Amino acid sequence: MKFLKYFAFELRLRYRNPSQIFFVFIFPLFLMFAFSSSFGKSVPHYIENNISSILLYSVLSASLTSLSVQIAEYQSGKIYQLFIQRGIKKIFYIAAQIASFMIIIFCSTITILLVAHFSYHYDFPKLSILLVFYLKLYLYSLPFCLLAIIIGLSAKNTATASAIAMPIMFLSFFFSGMMIPLSQLSGGIRKIADHFFLTQLLSDLNHTLTSTYTVIPNWSVILLSFGVLCLLSIIVYKKKA
């Protein structure tokens, strides 16, 4: 019951923060309009073929630029210490924060789907396919929640967390083909992109909605990357406990 109380509190808190609303809702929509305007004229069916990337904008934006900053705010402001003094475990409250962001990610992605439908005539997939997609989307968002924990707990303040998270987010966009299509990358950059774990996850998400892989997912790379992030988050958490 206490977890649900903390979860509900964090959920209400997110919708009262203008910067959170911007990065979770407005920023992903801006990227969708910007990239569809840039590449949609030369790439047929851009929205249909890249809807997974567009939906993933909200995941990275919510986790890296919002959740990490919020965790840094709680860490630097001694708010977690206050919770501990009241008998609330920090990891328990961080879990409530992540859960609240999962709900916000759902609202954000639904908004993106609706805008894509009415603005670009995107046809919704079958409900069964959409359910599988969302199960994968939530599962694949966990590594970025771990990365948000690492950034948030390690940063001295919210400004530092934002300064770290923003470049990581845009580099993730670039190397995964979310900013520039993979077909337009070449040489060493293309090799890095093909083996980037986000590229693998995005490819599987794309296959779920379109039955097409951008690259064949390398699950060894994915599991290794996830394991490294788990280990780093545990180390950082214990160090900051």
PDB file of C-alpha atoms in Angstrom:
ATOM      1  CA  MET A   1       0.000   0.000   0.000  1.00  0.00           C
ATOM      2  CA  LYS A   2       2.846   2.397   0.809  1.00  0.00           C
ATOM      3  CA  PHE A   3       4.377   1.746  -2.611  1.00  0.00           C
ATOM      4  CA  LEU A   4       1.103   2.732  -4.290  1.00  0.00           C
ATOM      5  CA  LYS A   5       1.034   5.901  -2.173  1.00  0.00           C
ATOM      6  CA  TYR A   6       4.551   6.891  -3.260  1.00  0.00           C
ATOM      7  CA  PHE A   7       3.764   5.934  -6.845  1.00  0.00           C
ATOM      8  CA  ALA A   8       0.609   8.099  -6.923  1.00  0.00           C
ATOM      9  CA  PHE A   9       2.499  11.013  -5.365  1.00  0.00           C
ATOM     10  CA  GLU A  10       5.283  10.835  -7.953  1.00  0.00           C
ATOM     11  CA  LEU A  11       2.781  10.527 -10.776  1.00  0.00           C
ATOM     12  CA  ARG A  12       0.982  13.702  -9.697  1.00  0.00           C
ATOM     13  CA  LEU A  13       4.305  15.466  -9.196  1.00  0.00           C
ATOM     14  CA  ARG A  14       5.457  14.766 -12.759  1.00  0.00           C
ATOM     15  CA  TYR A  15       2.421  16.426 -14.332  1.00  0.00           C
ATOM     16  CA  ARG A  16       3.011  19.559 -12.254  1.00  0.00           C
ATOM     17  CA  ASN A  17       6.542  20.039 -13.592  1.00  0.00           C
ATOM     18  CA  PRO A  18       6.657  22.022 -16.881  1.00  0.00           C
ATOM     19  CA  SER A  19      10.117  20.694 -17.842  1.00  0.00           C
ATOM     20  CA  GLN A  20       8.909  17.114 -17.392  1.00  0.00           C
ATOM     21  CA  ILE A  21       5.897  17.798 -19.614  1.00  0.00           C
ATOM     22  CA  PHE A  22       8.174  19.287 -22.272  1.00  0.00           C
ATOM     23  CA  PHE A  23      10.644  16.408 -22.439  1.00  0.00           C
ATOM     24  CA  VAL A  24       8.067  13.640 -22.144  1.00  0.00           C
ATOM     25  CA  PHE A  25       5.341  15.005 -24.434  1.00  0.00           C
ATOM     26  CA  ILE A  26       6.352  18.054 -26.479  1.00  0.00           C
ATOM     27  CA  PHE A  27       9.960  17.106 -27.295  1.00  0.00           C
ATOM     28  CA  PRO A  28       9.156  13.665 -28.826  1.00  0.00           C
ATOM     29  CA  LEU A  29       6.386  15.232 -30.923  1.00  0.00           C
ATOM     30  CA  PHE A  30       8.777  17.944 -32.068  1.00  0.00           C
ATOM     31  CA  LEU A  31      11.289  15.286 -33.151  1.00  0.00           C
ATOM     32  CA  MET A  32       8.569  13.407 -35.032  1.00  0.00           C
ATOM     33  CA  PHE A  33       7.554  16.522 -36.988  1.00  0.00           C
ATOM     34  CA  ALA A  34      11.179  17.579 -37.559  1.00  0.00           C
ATOM     35  CA  PHE A  35      12.484  14.224 -38.802  1.00  0.00           C
ATOM     36  CA  SER A  36       9.388  13.406 -40.844  1.00  0.00           C
ATOM     37  CA  SER A  37       9.734  16.804 -42.549  1.00  0.00           C
ATOM     38  CA  SER A  38      13.450  16.177 -43.195  1.00  0.00           C
ATOM     39  CA  PHE A  39      13.333  12.554 -44.333  1.00  0.00           C
ATOM     40  CA  GLY A  40       9.657  11.995 -45.111  1.00  0.00           C
ATOM     41  CA  LYS A  41       9.912  13.689 -48.512  1.00  0.00           C
ATOM     42  CA  SER A  42      12.664  11.343 -49.718  1.00  0.00           C
ATOM     43  CA  VAL A  43      11.751   8.197 -47.743  1.00  0.00           C
ATOM     44  CA  PRO A  44       8.343   6.719 -48.670  1.00  0.00           C
ATOM     45  CA  HIS A  45       6.095   5.747 -45.749  1.00  0.00           C
ATOM     46  CA  TYR A  46       8.512   7.339 -43.295  1.00  0.00           C
ATOM     47  CA  ILE A  47       6.057   7.392 -40.372  1.00  0.00           C
ATOM     48  CA  GLU A  48       4.917   3.788 -40.903  1.00  0.00           C
ATOM     49  CA  ASN A  49       8.475   2.463 -41.217  1.00  0.00           C
ATOM     50  CA  ASN A  50       9.875   4.505 -38.332  1.00  0.00           C
ATOM     51  CA  ILE A  51       7.025   4.556 -35.832  1.00  0.00           C
ATOM     52  CA  SER A  52       9.077   2.448 -33.383  1.00  0.00           C
ATOM     53  CA  SER A  53      11.840   5.053 -33.408  1.00  0.00           C
ATOM     54  CA  ILE A  54       9.320   7.833 -32.956  1.00  0.00           C
ATOM     55  CA  LEU A  55       7.769   6.090 -29.944  1.00  0.00           C
ATOM     56  CA  LEU A  56      11.199   5.419 -28.500  1.00  0.00           C
ATOM     57  CA  TYR A  57      11.917   9.159 -28.506  1.00  0.00           C
ATOM     58  CA  SER A  58       9.625   9.485 -25.504  1.00  0.00           C
ATOM     59  CA  VAL A  59      11.337   6.621 -23.655  1.00  0.00           C
ATOM     60  CA  LEU A  60      14.817   8.113 -23.944  1.00  0.00           C
ATOM     61  CA  SER A  61      13.576  11.624 -23.320  1.00  0.00           C
ATOM     62  CA  ALA A  62      11.636  10.565 -20.216  1.00  0.00           C
ATOM     63  CA  SER A  63      14.350   8.372 -18.734  1.00  0.00           C
ATOM     64  CA  LEU A  64      17.583  10.156 -19.602  1.00  0.00           C
ATOM     65  CA  THR A  65      16.561  13.804 -19.453  1.00  0.00           C
ATOM     66  CA  SER A  66      13.737  13.628 -16.909  1.00  0.00           C
ATOM     67  CA  LEU A  67      14.172  10.686 -14.560  1.00  0.00           C
ATOM     68  CA  SER A  68      17.937  11.192 -14.191  1.00  0.00           C
ATOM     69  CA  VAL A  69      17.453  14.879 -13.350  1.00  0.00           C
ATOM     70  CA  GLN A  70      14.717  14.048 -10.852  1.00  0.00           C
ATOM     71  CA  ILE A  71      16.890  11.435  -9.123  1.00  0.00           C
ATOM     72  CA  ALA A  72      19.768  13.936  -9.025  1.00  0.00           C
ATOM     73  CA  GLU A  73      17.416  16.512  -7.476  1.00  0.00           C
ATOM     74  CA  TYR A  74      16.348  14.070  -4.759  1.00  0.00           C
ATOM     75  CA  GLN A  75      19.941  12.944  -4.181  1.00  0.00           C
ATOM     76  CA  SER A  76      21.548  16.409  -4.003  1.00  0.00           C
ATOM     77  CA  GLY A  77      18.628  17.880  -2.045  1.00  0.00           C
ATOM     78  CA  LYS A  78      18.935  15.194   0.637  1.00  0.00           C
ATOM     79  CA  ILE A  79      15.330  14.168  -0.041  1.00  0.00           C
ATOM     80  CA  TYR A  80      16.298  10.486  -0.101  1.00  0.00           C
ATOM     81  CA  GLN A  81      17.954  10.936   3.298  1.00  0.00           C
ATOM     82  CA  LEU A  82      14.705  12.383   4.612  1.00  0.00           C
ATOM     83  CA  PHE A  83      12.857   9.339   3.311  1.00  0.00           C
ATOM     84  CA  ILE A  84      15.370   7.032   4.982  1.00  0.00           C
ATOM     85  CA  GLN A  85      14.902   8.870   8.290  1.00  0.00           C
ATOM     86  CA  ARG A  86      11.183   8.210   7.971  1.00  0.00           C
ATOM     87  CA  GLY A  87      11.814   4.511   7.419  1.00  0.00           C
ATOM     88  CA  ILE A  88      11.447   4.525   3.628  1.00  0.00           C
ATOM     89  CA  LYS A  89      14.096   2.594   1.714  1.00  0.00           C
ATOM     90  CA  LYS A  90      15.684   4.631  -1.083  1.00  0.00           C
ATOM     91  CA  ILE A  91      15.542   1.791  -3.604  1.00  0.00           C
ATOM     92  CA  PHE A  92      11.857   1.348  -2.758  1.00  0.00           C
ATOM     93  CA  TYR A  93      11.134   4.979  -3.577  1.00  0.00           C
ATOM     94  CA  ILE A  94      13.274   4.954  -6.736  1.00  0.00           C
ATOM     95  CA  ALA A  95      11.177   1.985  -7.896  1.00  0.00           C
ATOM     96  CA  ALA A  96       8.050   4.108  -7.355  1.00  0.00           C
ATOM     97  CA  GLN A  97       9.643   6.896  -9.405  1.00  0.00           C
ATOM     98  CA  ILE A  98      10.398   4.487 -12.258  1.00  0.00           C
ATOM     99  CA  ALA A  99       6.857   3.077 -12.122  1.00  0.00           C
ATOM    100  CA  SER A 100       5.397   6.578 -12.398  1.00  0.00           C
ATOM    101  CA  PHE A 101       7.556   7.232 -15.449  1.00  0.00           C
ATOM    102  CA  MET A 102       6.316   4.017 -17.026  1.00  0.00           C
ATOM    103  CA  ILE A 103       2.768   5.350 -16.854  1.00  0.00           C
ATOM    104  CA  ILE A 104       3.861   8.696 -18.274  1.00  0.00           C
ATOM    105  CA  ILE A 105       5.709   6.917 -21.103  1.00  0.00           C
ATOM    106  CA  PHE A 106       2.491   5.075 -21.924  1.00  0.00           C
ATOM    107  CA  CYS A 107       0.541   8.352 -22.078  1.00  0.00           C
ATOM    108  CA  SER A 108       3.270   9.947 -24.184  1.00  0.00           C
ATOM    109  CA  THR A 109       3.442   7.115 -26.717  1.00  0.00           C
ATOM    110  CA  ILE A 110      -0.356   6.964 -27.009  1.00  0.00           C
ATOM    111  CA  THR A 111      -0.306  10.701 -27.726  1.00  0.00           C
ATOM    112  CA  ILE A 112       2.323  10.148 -30.427  1.00  0.00           C
ATOM    113  CA  LEU A 113       0.235   7.386 -32.029  1.00  0.00           C
ATOM    114  CA  LEU A 114      -2.840   9.606 -32.073  1.00  0.00           C
ATOM    115  CA  VAL A 115      -0.945  12.548 -33.584  1.00  0.00           C
ATOM    116  CA  ALA A 116       0.618  10.238 -36.185  1.00  0.00           C
ATOM    117  CA  HIS A 117      -2.828   8.882 -37.026  1.00  0.00           C
ATOM    118  CA  PHE A 118      -4.550  12.243 -37.460  1.00  0.00           C
ATOM    119  CA  SER A 119      -1.602  14.196 -38.911  1.00  0.00           C
ATOM    120  CA  TYR A 120       0.040  11.530 -41.104  1.00  0.00           C
ATOM    121  CA  HIS A 121      -2.836   9.041 -41.596  1.00  0.00           C
ATOM    122  CA  TYR A 122      -0.959   6.311 -39.728  1.00  0.00           C
ATOM    123  CA  ASP A 123      -3.048   3.153 -39.391  1.00  0.00           C
ATOM    124  CA  PHE A 124      -3.027   1.641 -35.921  1.00  0.00           C
ATOM    125  CA  PRO A 125      -1.741  -1.951 -35.748  1.00  0.00           C
ATOM    126  CA  LYS A 126      -3.919  -4.743 -34.420  1.00  0.00           C
ATOM    127  CA  LEU A 127      -4.463  -4.693 -30.663  1.00  0.00           C
ATOM    128  CA  SER A 128      -2.615  -8.001 -30.209  1.00  0.00           C
ATOM    129  CA  ILE A 129       0.461  -6.595 -31.997  1.00  0.00           C
ATOM    130  CA  LEU A 130       0.252  -3.356 -30.027  1.00  0.00           C
ATOM    131  CA  LEU A 131       0.135  -5.246 -26.725  1.00  0.00           C
ATOM    132  CA  VAL A 132       3.243  -7.251 -27.636  1.00  0.00           C
ATOM    133  CA  PHE A 133       4.955  -4.037 -28.702  1.00  0.00           C
ATOM    134  CA  TYR A 134       4.219  -2.323 -25.391  1.00  0.00           C
ATOM    135  CA  LEU A 135       5.436  -5.309 -23.394  1.00  0.00           C
ATOM    136  CA  LYS A 136       8.721  -5.118 -25.286  1.00  0.00           C
ATOM    137  CA  LEU A 137       8.850  -1.331 -25.051  1.00  0.00           C
ATOM    138  CA  TYR A 138       8.602  -1.443 -21.259  1.00  0.00           C
ATOM    139  CA  LEU A 139      11.151  -4.230 -21.036  1.00  0.00           C
ATOM    140  CA  TYR A 140      13.574  -2.403 -23.319  1.00  0.00           C
ATOM    141  CA  SER A 141      13.150   0.836 -21.376  1.00  0.00           C
ATOM    142  CA  LEU A 142      14.655  -0.752 -18.241  1.00  0.00           C
ATOM    143  CA  PRO A 143      18.298  -0.275 -19.364  1.00  0.00           C
ATOM    144  CA  PHE A 144      17.649   3.441 -19.740  1.00  0.00           C
ATOM    145  CA  CYS A 145      16.024   3.612 -16.317  1.00  0.00           C
ATOM    146  CA  LEU A 146      19.204   2.005 -14.948  1.00  0.00           C
ATOM    147  CA  LEU A 147      21.261   4.565 -16.840  1.00  0.00           C
ATOM    148  CA  ALA A 148      19.094   7.312 -15.344  1.00  0.00           C
ATOM    149  CA  ILE A 149      19.810   5.921 -11.869  1.00  0.00           C
ATOM    150  CA  ILE A 150      23.555   5.905 -12.583  1.00  0.00           C
ATOM    151  CA  ILE A 151      23.511   9.489 -13.875  1.00  0.00           C
ATOM    152  CA  GLY A 152      21.133  10.787 -11.220  1.00  0.00           C
ATOM    153  CA  LEU A 153      22.952   9.306  -8.230  1.00  0.00           C
ATOM    154  CA  SER A 154      26.416  10.182  -9.578  1.00  0.00           C
ATOM    155  CA  ALA A 155      25.731  13.800 -10.563  1.00  0.00           C
ATOM    156  CA  LYS A 156      26.405  16.525  -7.997  1.00  0.00           C
ATOM    157  CA  ASN A 157      23.269  18.443  -8.944  1.00  0.00           C
ATOM    158  CA  THR A 158      20.488  18.627 -11.514  1.00  0.00           C
ATOM    159  CA  ALA A 159      22.526  20.841 -13.877  1.00  0.00           C
ATOM    160  CA  THR A 160      25.296  18.242 -14.009  1.00  0.00           C
ATOM    161  CA  ALA A 161      22.792  15.430 -14.522  1.00  0.00           C
ATOM    162  CA  SER A 162      21.195  17.304 -17.417  1.00  0.00           C
ATOM    163  CA  ALA A 163      24.607  18.111 -18.919  1.00  0.00           C
ATOM    164  CA  ILE A 164      25.449  14.391 -18.898  1.00  0.00           C
ATOM    165  CA  ALA A 165      22.058  13.024 -19.927  1.00  0.00           C
ATOM    166  CA  MET A 166      21.396  15.276 -22.926  1.00  0.00           C
ATOM    167  CA  PRO A 167      24.545  14.341 -24.913  1.00  0.00           C
ATOM    168  CA  ILE A 168      24.003  10.648 -24.115  1.00  0.00           C
ATOM    169  CA  MET A 169      20.431  10.905 -25.397  1.00  0.00           C
ATOM    170  CA  PHE A 170      21.426  12.579 -28.667  1.00  0.00           C
ATOM    171  CA  LEU A 171      24.324  10.159 -29.196  1.00  0.00           C
ATOM    172  CA  SER A 172      21.831   7.330 -28.677  1.00  0.00           C
ATOM    173  CA  PHE A 173      19.547   8.903 -31.267  1.00  0.00           C
ATOM    174  CA  PHE A 174      22.473   9.155 -33.704  1.00  0.00           C
ATOM    175  CA  PHE A 175      24.027   5.712 -33.322  1.00  0.00           C
ATOM    176  CA  SER A 176      20.703   3.862 -33.319  1.00  0.00           C
ATOM    177  CA  GLY A 177      19.463   5.421 -36.550  1.00  0.00           C
ATOM    178  CA  MET A 178      16.779   7.434 -34.746  1.00  0.00           C
ATOM    179  CA  MET A 179      18.239  10.765 -35.868  1.00  0.00           C
ATOM    180  CA  ILE A 180      19.786   9.814 -39.222  1.00  0.00           C
ATOM    181  CA  PRO A 181      18.563   6.617 -40.952  1.00  0.00           C
ATOM    182  CA  LEU A 182      21.073   3.763 -40.732  1.00  0.00           C
ATOM    183  CA  SER A 183      21.121   3.560 -44.518  1.00  0.00           C
ATOM    184  CA  GLN A 184      22.755   7.008 -44.601  1.00  0.00           C
ATOM    185  CA  LEU A 185      25.547   6.034 -42.177  1.00  0.00           C
ATOM    186  CA  SER A 186      28.760   4.508 -43.498  1.00  0.00           C
ATOM    187  CA  GLY A 187      32.245   3.388 -42.519  1.00  0.00           C
ATOM    188  CA  GLY A 188      33.224   3.073 -38.882  1.00  0.00           C
ATOM    189  CA  ILE A 189      30.146   4.950 -37.703  1.00  0.00           C
ATOM    190  CA  ARG A 190      27.901   2.404 -39.418  1.00  0.00           C
ATOM    191  CA  LYS A 191      29.810  -0.468 -37.774  1.00  0.00           C
ATOM    192  CA  ILE A 192      29.376   1.122 -34.345  1.00  0.00           C
ATOM    193  CA  ALA A 193      25.687   1.733 -35.074  1.00  0.00           C
ATOM    194  CA  ASP A 194      25.104  -1.865 -36.189  1.00  0.00           C
ATOM    195  CA  HIS A 195      26.557  -3.192 -32.914  1.00  0.00           C
ATOM    196  CA  PHE A 196      25.006  -0.567 -30.620  1.00  0.00           C
ATOM    197  CA  PHE A 197      22.619  -2.317 -28.241  1.00  0.00           C
ATOM    198  CA  LEU A 198      19.887   0.307 -28.752  1.00  0.00           C
ATOM    199  CA  THR A 199      20.006  -0.393 -32.488  1.00  0.00           C
ATOM    200  CA  GLN A 200      19.352  -4.056 -31.705  1.00  0.00           C
ATOM    201  CA  LEU A 201      16.417  -3.250 -29.412  1.00  0.00           C
ATOM    202  CA  LEU A 202      14.963  -0.770 -31.872  1.00  0.00           C
ATOM    203  CA  SER A 203      15.259  -3.298 -34.678  1.00  0.00           C
ATOM    204  CA  ASP A 204      13.248  -5.846 -32.691  1.00  0.00           C
ATOM    205  CA  LEU A 205      10.611  -3.227 -31.847  1.00  0.00           C
ATOM    206  CA  ASN A 206      10.426  -2.259 -35.519  1.00  0.00           C
ATOM    207  CA  HIS A 207       9.997  -5.892 -36.492  1.00  0.00           C
ATOM    208  CA  THR A 208       7.100  -6.207 -34.052  1.00  0.00           C
ATOM    209  CA  LEU A 209       5.159  -3.427 -35.793  1.00  0.00           C
ATOM    210  CA  THR A 210       6.342  -3.781 -39.393  1.00  0.00           C
ATOM    211  CA  SER A 211       7.700  -7.368 -39.667  1.00  0.00           C
ATOM    212  CA  THR A 212      10.994  -5.848 -40.854  1.00  0.00           C
ATOM    213  CA  TYR A 213      14.381  -5.839 -39.123  1.00  0.00           C
ATOM    214  CA  THR A 214      16.756  -2.908 -39.649  1.00  0.00           C
ATOM    215  CA  VAL A 215      19.549  -5.147 -38.333  1.00  0.00           C
ATOM    216  CA  ILE A 216      19.391  -8.698 -37.049  1.00  0.00           C
ATOM    217  CA  PRO A 217      19.233  -8.386 -33.226  1.00  0.00           C
ATOM    218  CA  ASN A 218      22.362  -9.619 -31.474  1.00  0.00           C
ATOM    219  CA  TRP A 219      20.992 -10.810 -28.140  1.00  0.00           C
ATOM    220  CA  SER A 220      24.471 -11.423 -26.762  1.00  0.00           C
ATOM    221  CA  VAL A 221      25.272  -7.723 -27.170  1.00  0.00           C
ATOM    222  CA  ILE A 222      21.916  -6.774 -25.669  1.00  0.00           C
ATOM    223  CA  LEU A 223      22.298  -9.029 -22.604  1.00  0.00           C
ATOM    224  CA  LEU A 224      25.916  -7.964 -22.090  1.00  0.00           C
ATOM    225  CA  SER A 225      24.976  -4.282 -22.239  1.00  0.00           C
ATOM    226  CA  PHE A 226      22.079  -4.816 -19.858  1.00  0.00           C
ATOM    227  CA  GLY A 227      24.330  -6.752 -17.474  1.00  0.00           C
ATOM    228  CA  VAL A 228      26.938  -3.979 -17.476  1.00  0.00           C
ATOM    229  CA  LEU A 229      24.279  -1.349 -16.732  1.00  0.00           C
ATOM    230  CA  CYS A 230      22.866  -3.505 -13.915  1.00  0.00           C
ATOM    231  CA  LEU A 231      26.316  -3.913 -12.379  1.00  0.00           C
ATOM    232  CA  LEU A 232      27.143  -0.204 -12.659  1.00  0.00           C
ATOM    233  CA  SER A 233      23.802   0.828 -11.164  1.00  0.00           C
ATOM    234  CA  ILE A 234      24.326  -1.524  -8.195  1.00  0.00           C
ATOM    235  CA  ILE A 235      27.838  -0.169  -7.632  1.00  0.00           C
ATOM    236  CA  VAL A 236      26.687   3.457  -7.820  1.00  0.00           C
ATOM    237  CA  TYR A 237      23.676   2.800  -5.584  1.00  0.00           C
ATOM    238  CA  LYS A 238      25.760   1.102  -2.898  1.00  0.00           C
ATOM    239  CA  LYS A 239      28.362   3.844  -3.093  1.00  0.00           C
ATOM    240  CA  LYS A 240      25.721   6.525  -2.616  1.00  0.00           C
ATOM    241  CA  ALA A 241      23.663   4.608  -0.034  1.00  0.00           C
TER     242      ALA A 241
END
